[in-house]
C-alpha cells in the first residue's frame, strides 16, 4: 500500500530534490557559476540567473545540457571544449566543471540530508517487494547516495557518468529512465517514476511509464501536471498516507 497502481512492480527515483535536499545546493552552485560568467562575458546589464531560469533550463538536465540550454536562452554560444577543461575556461565543459567544483564544496561543508518522508517511502517500497532504482543527471550520484545513507535501497543506478558512458540523451528525453527500467529487469508499463524537475516529469511521461509522480518542491504543481505528472505531492510520505 504505497499509493501506486497495483500493477507497478518497479520504482525509479530522481535523486536531488526527490530523495535528498541537494537540489537546493545545486541551484546555489549554478547561480554562483552563471552570475560570475554573465558578469564577465555579458556585461553589467545582463539579468542574473534566477529560480525561473533554474527550473526552465537547468533542473534535471545533465550538466553540459544545462550550460548549453541556459546560455542559449541568453543568446550565448560557447565551444564545447573537453571534459577536463579548467573551471575558468570559457567553454561548455569549463563552465560545467566550475559548477561541479562549487557544489562538491557545498556538499562537503553542509553534508547531504535525505527527506524523512522519502526514506519512509523507500522503506515501504522495499517491504512491498518493489524493485528500486535511481535515475539522476548528476555525475555525483554514488557519492550523494552514500552520504545520505540510501545506497542500501538501490538495485540500479543511472547517473551522469552512466549517461555519458552509454551515450544516452539526457532528460527531458526518456533514455535514462528507460535504461534504469531495463537495468531493473522491468518495463515502462510496470514502472513508476518519481521526479521534481519538469524535464524529468516530461521524460517519464514521454517514456510511456505506468505512473509519474511529480514532487512539488518548487511551487510548480501546475507545471508538473502540464508536463505529464499523474499525481503531484509535496512529499512522498503523502502517498503512504493516502494508501
Tab-separated table of C-alpha atoms in Angstrom:
chain	number	residue	atom	x	y	z
A	1	UNK	CA	0.000	0.000	0.000
A	2	UNK	CA	2.241	2.768	-1.281
A	3	UNK	CA	-0.118	4.902	-3.346
A	4	UNK	CA	0.686	3.338	-6.735
A	5	UNK	CA	-1.361	1.330	-9.237
A	6	UNK	CA	-1.458	-2.361	-8.352
A	7	UNK	CA	0.434	-3.420	-11.498
A	8	UNK	CA	3.545	-1.345	-10.669
A	9	UNK	CA	6.491	-3.602	-9.833
A	10	UNK	CA	9.413	-1.148	-10.006
A	11	UNK	CA	10.156	2.428	-8.965
A	12	UNK	CA	12.663	4.865	-10.462
A	13	UNK	CA	13.533	7.860	-8.297
A	14	UNK	CA	15.300	11.040	-9.239
A	15	UNK	CA	17.859	11.889	-6.555
A	16	UNK	CA	18.321	15.629	-5.986
A	17	UNK	CA	15.034	17.115	-4.805
A	18	UNK	CA	13.170	13.790	-4.609
A	19	UNK	CA	15.231	11.689	-2.219
A	20	UNK	CA	17.685	14.299	-0.915
A	21	UNK	CA	17.669	18.046	-0.327
A	22	UNK	CA	20.689	18.523	-2.588
A	23	UNK	CA	18.653	20.177	-5.358
A	24	UNK	CA	18.843	23.425	-3.388
A	25	UNK	CA	22.631	23.050	-3.189
A	26	UNK	CA	22.840	22.544	-6.944
A	27	UNK	CA	20.781	25.679	-7.513
A	28	UNK	CA	23.137	27.709	-5.306
A	29	UNK	CA	26.158	26.419	-7.223
A	30	UNK	CA	24.546	27.093	-10.601
A	31	UNK	CA	23.590	30.627	-9.595
A	32	UNK	CA	27.101	31.497	-8.463
A	33	UNK	CA	28.585	29.962	-11.605
A	34	UNK	CA	26.279	31.676	-14.064
A	35	UNK	CA	26.204	35.042	-12.296
A	36	UNK	CA	30.006	35.180	-12.372
A	37	UNK	CA	30.057	34.089	-16.001
A	38	UNK	CA	27.436	36.632	-17.066
A	39	UNK	CA	29.204	39.446	-15.231
A	40	UNK	CA	32.452	38.628	-17.035
A	41	UNK	CA	31.110	37.850	-20.505
A	42	UNK	CA	27.719	39.543	-20.953
A	43	UNK	CA	28.094	42.913	-19.247
A	44	UNK	CA	26.576	44.576	-16.180
A	45	UNK	CA	23.078	44.978	-17.659
A	46	UNK	CA	22.510	41.230	-18.093
A	47	UNK	CA	19.893	39.963	-15.584
A	48	UNK	CA	21.268	37.467	-13.042
A	49	UNK	CA	20.437	33.763	-13.038
A	50	UNK	CA	17.056	33.232	-11.378
A	51	UNK	CA	14.915	30.471	-9.852
A	52	UNK	CA	12.855	30.575	-13.026
A	53	UNK	CA	15.989	30.008	-15.103
A	54	UNK	CA	16.939	27.043	-12.918
A	55	UNK	CA	13.538	25.384	-13.346
A	56	UNK	CA	13.276	26.069	-17.069
A	57	UNK	CA	16.797	25.444	-18.340
A	58	UNK	CA	18.903	23.516	-15.822
A	59	UNK	CA	16.951	21.450	-13.294
A	60	UNK	CA	17.057	17.727	-14.060
A	61	UNK	CA	19.304	18.013	-17.113
A	62	UNK	CA	22.844	16.660	-17.473
A	63	UNK	CA	25.408	19.301	-16.545
A	64	UNK	CA	26.584	20.189	-20.048
A	65	UNK	CA	22.993	20.312	-21.349
A	66	UNK	CA	22.142	22.766	-18.565
A	67	UNK	CA	25.036	25.029	-19.540
A	68	UNK	CA	24.084	24.995	-23.212
A	69	UNK	CA	20.350	25.461	-22.644
A	70	UNK	CA	20.631	28.332	-20.187
A	71	UNK	CA	23.287	30.226	-22.141
A	72	UNK	CA	21.278	29.760	-25.345
A	73	UNK	CA	18.361	31.483	-23.583
A	74	UNK	CA	20.669	34.500	-23.231
A	75	UNK	CA	21.893	34.289	-26.830
A	76	UNK	CA	25.317	32.949	-25.827
A	77	UNK	CA	27.054	30.032	-27.547
A	78	UNK	CA	30.306	28.543	-26.272
A	79	UNK	CA	32.667	25.968	-27.746
A	80	UNK	CA	32.248	22.536	-26.195
A	81	UNK	CA	35.825	22.198	-25.000
A	82	UNK	CA	36.997	18.954	-23.364
A	83	UNK	CA	35.743	17.076	-20.284
A	84	UNK	CA	38.830	18.048	-18.270
A	85	UNK	CA	38.718	21.770	-19.140
A	86	UNK	CA	39.830	24.160	-16.430
A	87	UNK	CA	36.862	25.596	-14.481
A	88	UNK	CA	37.847	29.071	-15.690
A	89	UNK	CA	37.807	28.136	-19.394
A	90	UNK	CA	35.006	29.834	-21.401
A	91	UNK	CA	33.700	26.511	-22.738
A	92	UNK	CA	30.641	24.411	-22.020
A	93	UNK	CA	32.783	21.902	-20.136
A	94	UNK	CA	34.709	24.619	-18.329
A	95	UNK	CA	31.539	26.277	-17.016
A	96	UNK	CA	30.121	22.885	-16.049
A	97	UNK	CA	33.312	21.926	-14.227
A	98	UNK	CA	33.243	25.178	-12.292
A	99	UNK	CA	29.712	24.440	-11.129
A	100	UNK	CA	30.609	20.885	-10.153
A	101	UNK	CA	33.558	22.043	-8.088
A	102	UNK	CA	31.345	24.511	-6.256
A	103	UNK	CA	28.588	22.000	-5.486
A	104	UNK	CA	31.076	19.436	-4.198
A	105	UNK	CA	32.477	22.040	-1.800
A	106	UNK	CA	28.954	22.914	-0.621
A	107	UNK	CA	28.094	19.243	-0.092
A	108	UNK	CA	31.346	18.707	1.809
A	109	UNK	CA	30.599	21.666	4.082
A	110	UNK	CA	26.867	21.084	4.590
A	111	UNK	CA	26.507	17.342	4.169
A	112	UNK	CA	23.630	15.501	2.497
A	113	UNK	CA	20.260	15.088	4.170
A	114	UNK	CA	17.604	12.739	2.802
A	115	UNK	CA	13.996	13.820	3.137
A	116	UNK	CA	12.463	11.814	6.023
A	117	UNK	CA	9.320	11.173	4.010
A	118	UNK	CA	11.398	9.804	1.143
A	119	UNK	CA	13.275	7.433	3.455
A	120	UNK	CA	9.946	6.197	4.834
A	121	UNK	CA	8.701	5.679	1.297
A	122	UNK	CA	11.820	3.775	0.227
A	123	UNK	CA	11.420	1.523	3.254
A	124	UNK	CA	7.783	0.875	2.373
A	125	UNK	CA	8.595	0.179	-1.293
A	126	UNK	CA	11.331	-2.222	-0.213
A	127	UNK	CA	8.980	-4.048	2.159
A	128	UNK	CA	6.419	-4.283	-0.632
A	129	UNK	CA	8.972	-6.095	-2.799
A	130	UNK	CA	9.247	-3.434	-5.493
A	131	UNK	CA	12.478	-3.082	-7.464
A	132	UNK	CA	14.124	0.280	-6.736
A	133	UNK	CA	16.386	2.336	-8.986
A	134	UNK	CA	17.763	5.866	-9.012
A	135	UNK	CA	17.994	7.907	-12.202
A	136	UNK	CA	19.857	11.191	-11.835
A	137	UNK	CA	21.615	13.534	-14.221
A	138	UNK	CA	24.239	14.244	-11.561
A	139	UNK	CA	27.684	12.729	-12.039
A	140	UNK	CA	27.908	12.606	-8.235
A	141	UNK	CA	25.045	10.125	-7.781
A	142	UNK	CA	27.007	7.402	-5.993
A	143	UNK	CA	28.658	9.895	-3.636
A	144	UNK	CA	25.353	11.532	-2.702
A	145	UNK	CA	23.583	8.205	-2.156
A	146	UNK	CA	26.398	7.028	0.105
A	147	UNK	CA	26.477	10.298	2.051
A	148	UNK	CA	22.707	10.162	2.555
A	149	UNK	CA	22.742	6.504	3.647
A	150	UNK	CA	20.442	5.458	0.796
A	151	UNK	CA	22.669	3.108	-1.204
A	152	UNK	CA	21.212	0.098	0.632
A	153	UNK	CA	17.860	0.592	-1.104
A	154	UNK	CA	19.169	0.938	-4.659
A	155	UNK	CA	19.342	-2.028	-7.028
A	156	UNK	CA	20.207	0.009	-10.146
A	157	UNK	CA	21.691	3.467	-10.641
A	158	UNK	CA	21.774	5.565	-13.792
A	159	UNK	CA	23.696	8.797	-13.215
A	160	UNK	CA	25.569	11.416	-15.190
A	161	UNK	CA	28.550	9.102	-15.609
A	162	UNK	CA	26.351	6.299	-16.938
A	163	UNK	CA	24.595	8.688	-19.299
A	164	UNK	CA	27.944	9.698	-20.766
A	165	UNK	CA	29.338	6.159	-20.970
A	166	UNK	CA	26.236	4.780	-22.689
A	167	UNK	CA	25.771	7.909	-24.823
A	168	UNK	CA	22.195	8.357	-23.618
A	169	UNK	CA	20.234	11.513	-24.230
A	170	UNK	CA	19.615	13.403	-21.007
A	171	UNK	CA	16.254	14.444	-19.593
A	172	UNK	CA	13.766	15.581	-20.923
A	173	UNK	CA	14.482	12.660	-23.277
A	174	UNK	CA	13.340	9.393	-21.652
A	175	UNK	CA	16.557	7.461	-22.350
A	176	UNK	CA	17.947	7.465	-18.805
A	177	UNK	CA	14.669	6.245	-17.297
A	178	UNK	CA	14.339	3.567	-19.965
A	179	UNK	CA	17.874	2.407	-19.151
A	180	UNK	CA	17.046	2.356	-15.442
A	181	UNK	CA	13.971	0.202	-16.014
A	182	UNK	CA	15.970	-2.192	-18.193
A	183	UNK	CA	18.680	-2.490	-15.535
A	184	UNK	CA	15.978	-3.498	-13.044
A	185	UNK	CA	14.581	-6.062	-15.469
A	186	UNK	CA	11.355	-4.048	-15.645
A	187	UNK	CA	9.323	-2.409	-18.409
A	188	UNK	CA	7.907	1.128	-18.543
A	189	UNK	CA	4.409	-0.370	-18.423
A	190	UNK	CA	5.027	-1.644	-14.878
A	191	UNK	CA	7.316	1.113	-13.570
A	192	UNK	CA	6.604	4.336	-11.651
A	193	UNK	CA	8.801	7.438	-11.997
A	194	UNK	CA	9.293	9.959	-9.178
A	195	UNK	CA	10.524	13.416	-10.222
A	196	UNK	CA	10.655	17.011	-9.015
A	197	UNK	CA	12.077	18.545	-12.216
A	198	UNK	CA	9.878	19.499	-15.159
A	199	UNK	CA	12.375	17.910	-17.539
A	200	UNK	CA	12.271	14.676	-15.546
A	201	UNK	CA	8.476	14.527	-15.387
A	202	UNK	CA	8.343	15.032	-19.151
A	203	UNK	CA	10.887	12.234	-19.595
A	204	UNK	CA	8.762	9.873	-17.516
A	205	UNK	CA	5.633	10.780	-19.425
A	206	UNK	CA	7.224	10.564	-22.862
A	207	UNK	CA	8.827	7.229	-21.976
A	208	UNK	CA	5.399	5.667	-21.517
A	209	UNK	CA	5.859	4.881	-17.835
A	210	UNK	CA	2.887	3.482	-15.939
A	211	UNK	CA	2.728	6.227	-13.314
A	212	UNK	CA	4.602	9.526	-12.937
A	213	UNK	CA	4.731	11.166	-9.514
A	214	UNK	CA	5.568	14.874	-9.517
A	215	UNK	CA	7.202	16.039	-6.278
A	216	UNK	CA	6.414	19.708	-5.810
A	217	UNK	CA	9.469	21.104	-4.046
A	218	UNK	CA	9.488	24.385	-6.016
A	219	UNK	CA	5.850	25.556	-6.070
A	220	UNK	CA	5.248	24.386	-9.627
A	221	UNK	CA	2.388	21.933	-9.250
A	222	UNK	CA	0.543	23.041	-12.387
A	223	UNK	CA	3.718	22.885	-14.465
A	224	UNK	CA	4.407	19.364	-13.205
A	225	UNK	CA	0.904	18.295	-14.231
A	226	UNK	CA	1.256	20.010	-17.599
A	227	UNK	CA	4.454	18.063	-18.269
A	228	UNK	CA	2.791	14.733	-17.555
A	229	UNK	CA	2.623	14.022	-13.816
A	230	UNK	CA	-0.232	11.675	-12.938
A	231	UNK	CA	-0.218	12.914	-9.339
A	232	UNK	CA	1.561	15.789	-7.577
A	233	UNK	CA	2.615	15.621	-3.925
A	234	UNK	CA	4.632	17.850	-1.644
A	235	UNK	CA	6.360	14.873	-0.044
A	236	UNK	CA	6.470	11.142	-0.795
A	237	UNK	CA	5.014	10.393	2.635
A	238	UNK	CA	1.695	11.707	1.307
A	239	UNK	CA	1.470	8.588	-0.885
A	240	UNK	CA	1.698	6.409	2.231
A	241	UNK	CA	-0.960	8.478	3.961
A	242	UNK	CA	-3.329	8.015	1.030
A	243	UNK	CA	-2.828	4.251	0.816
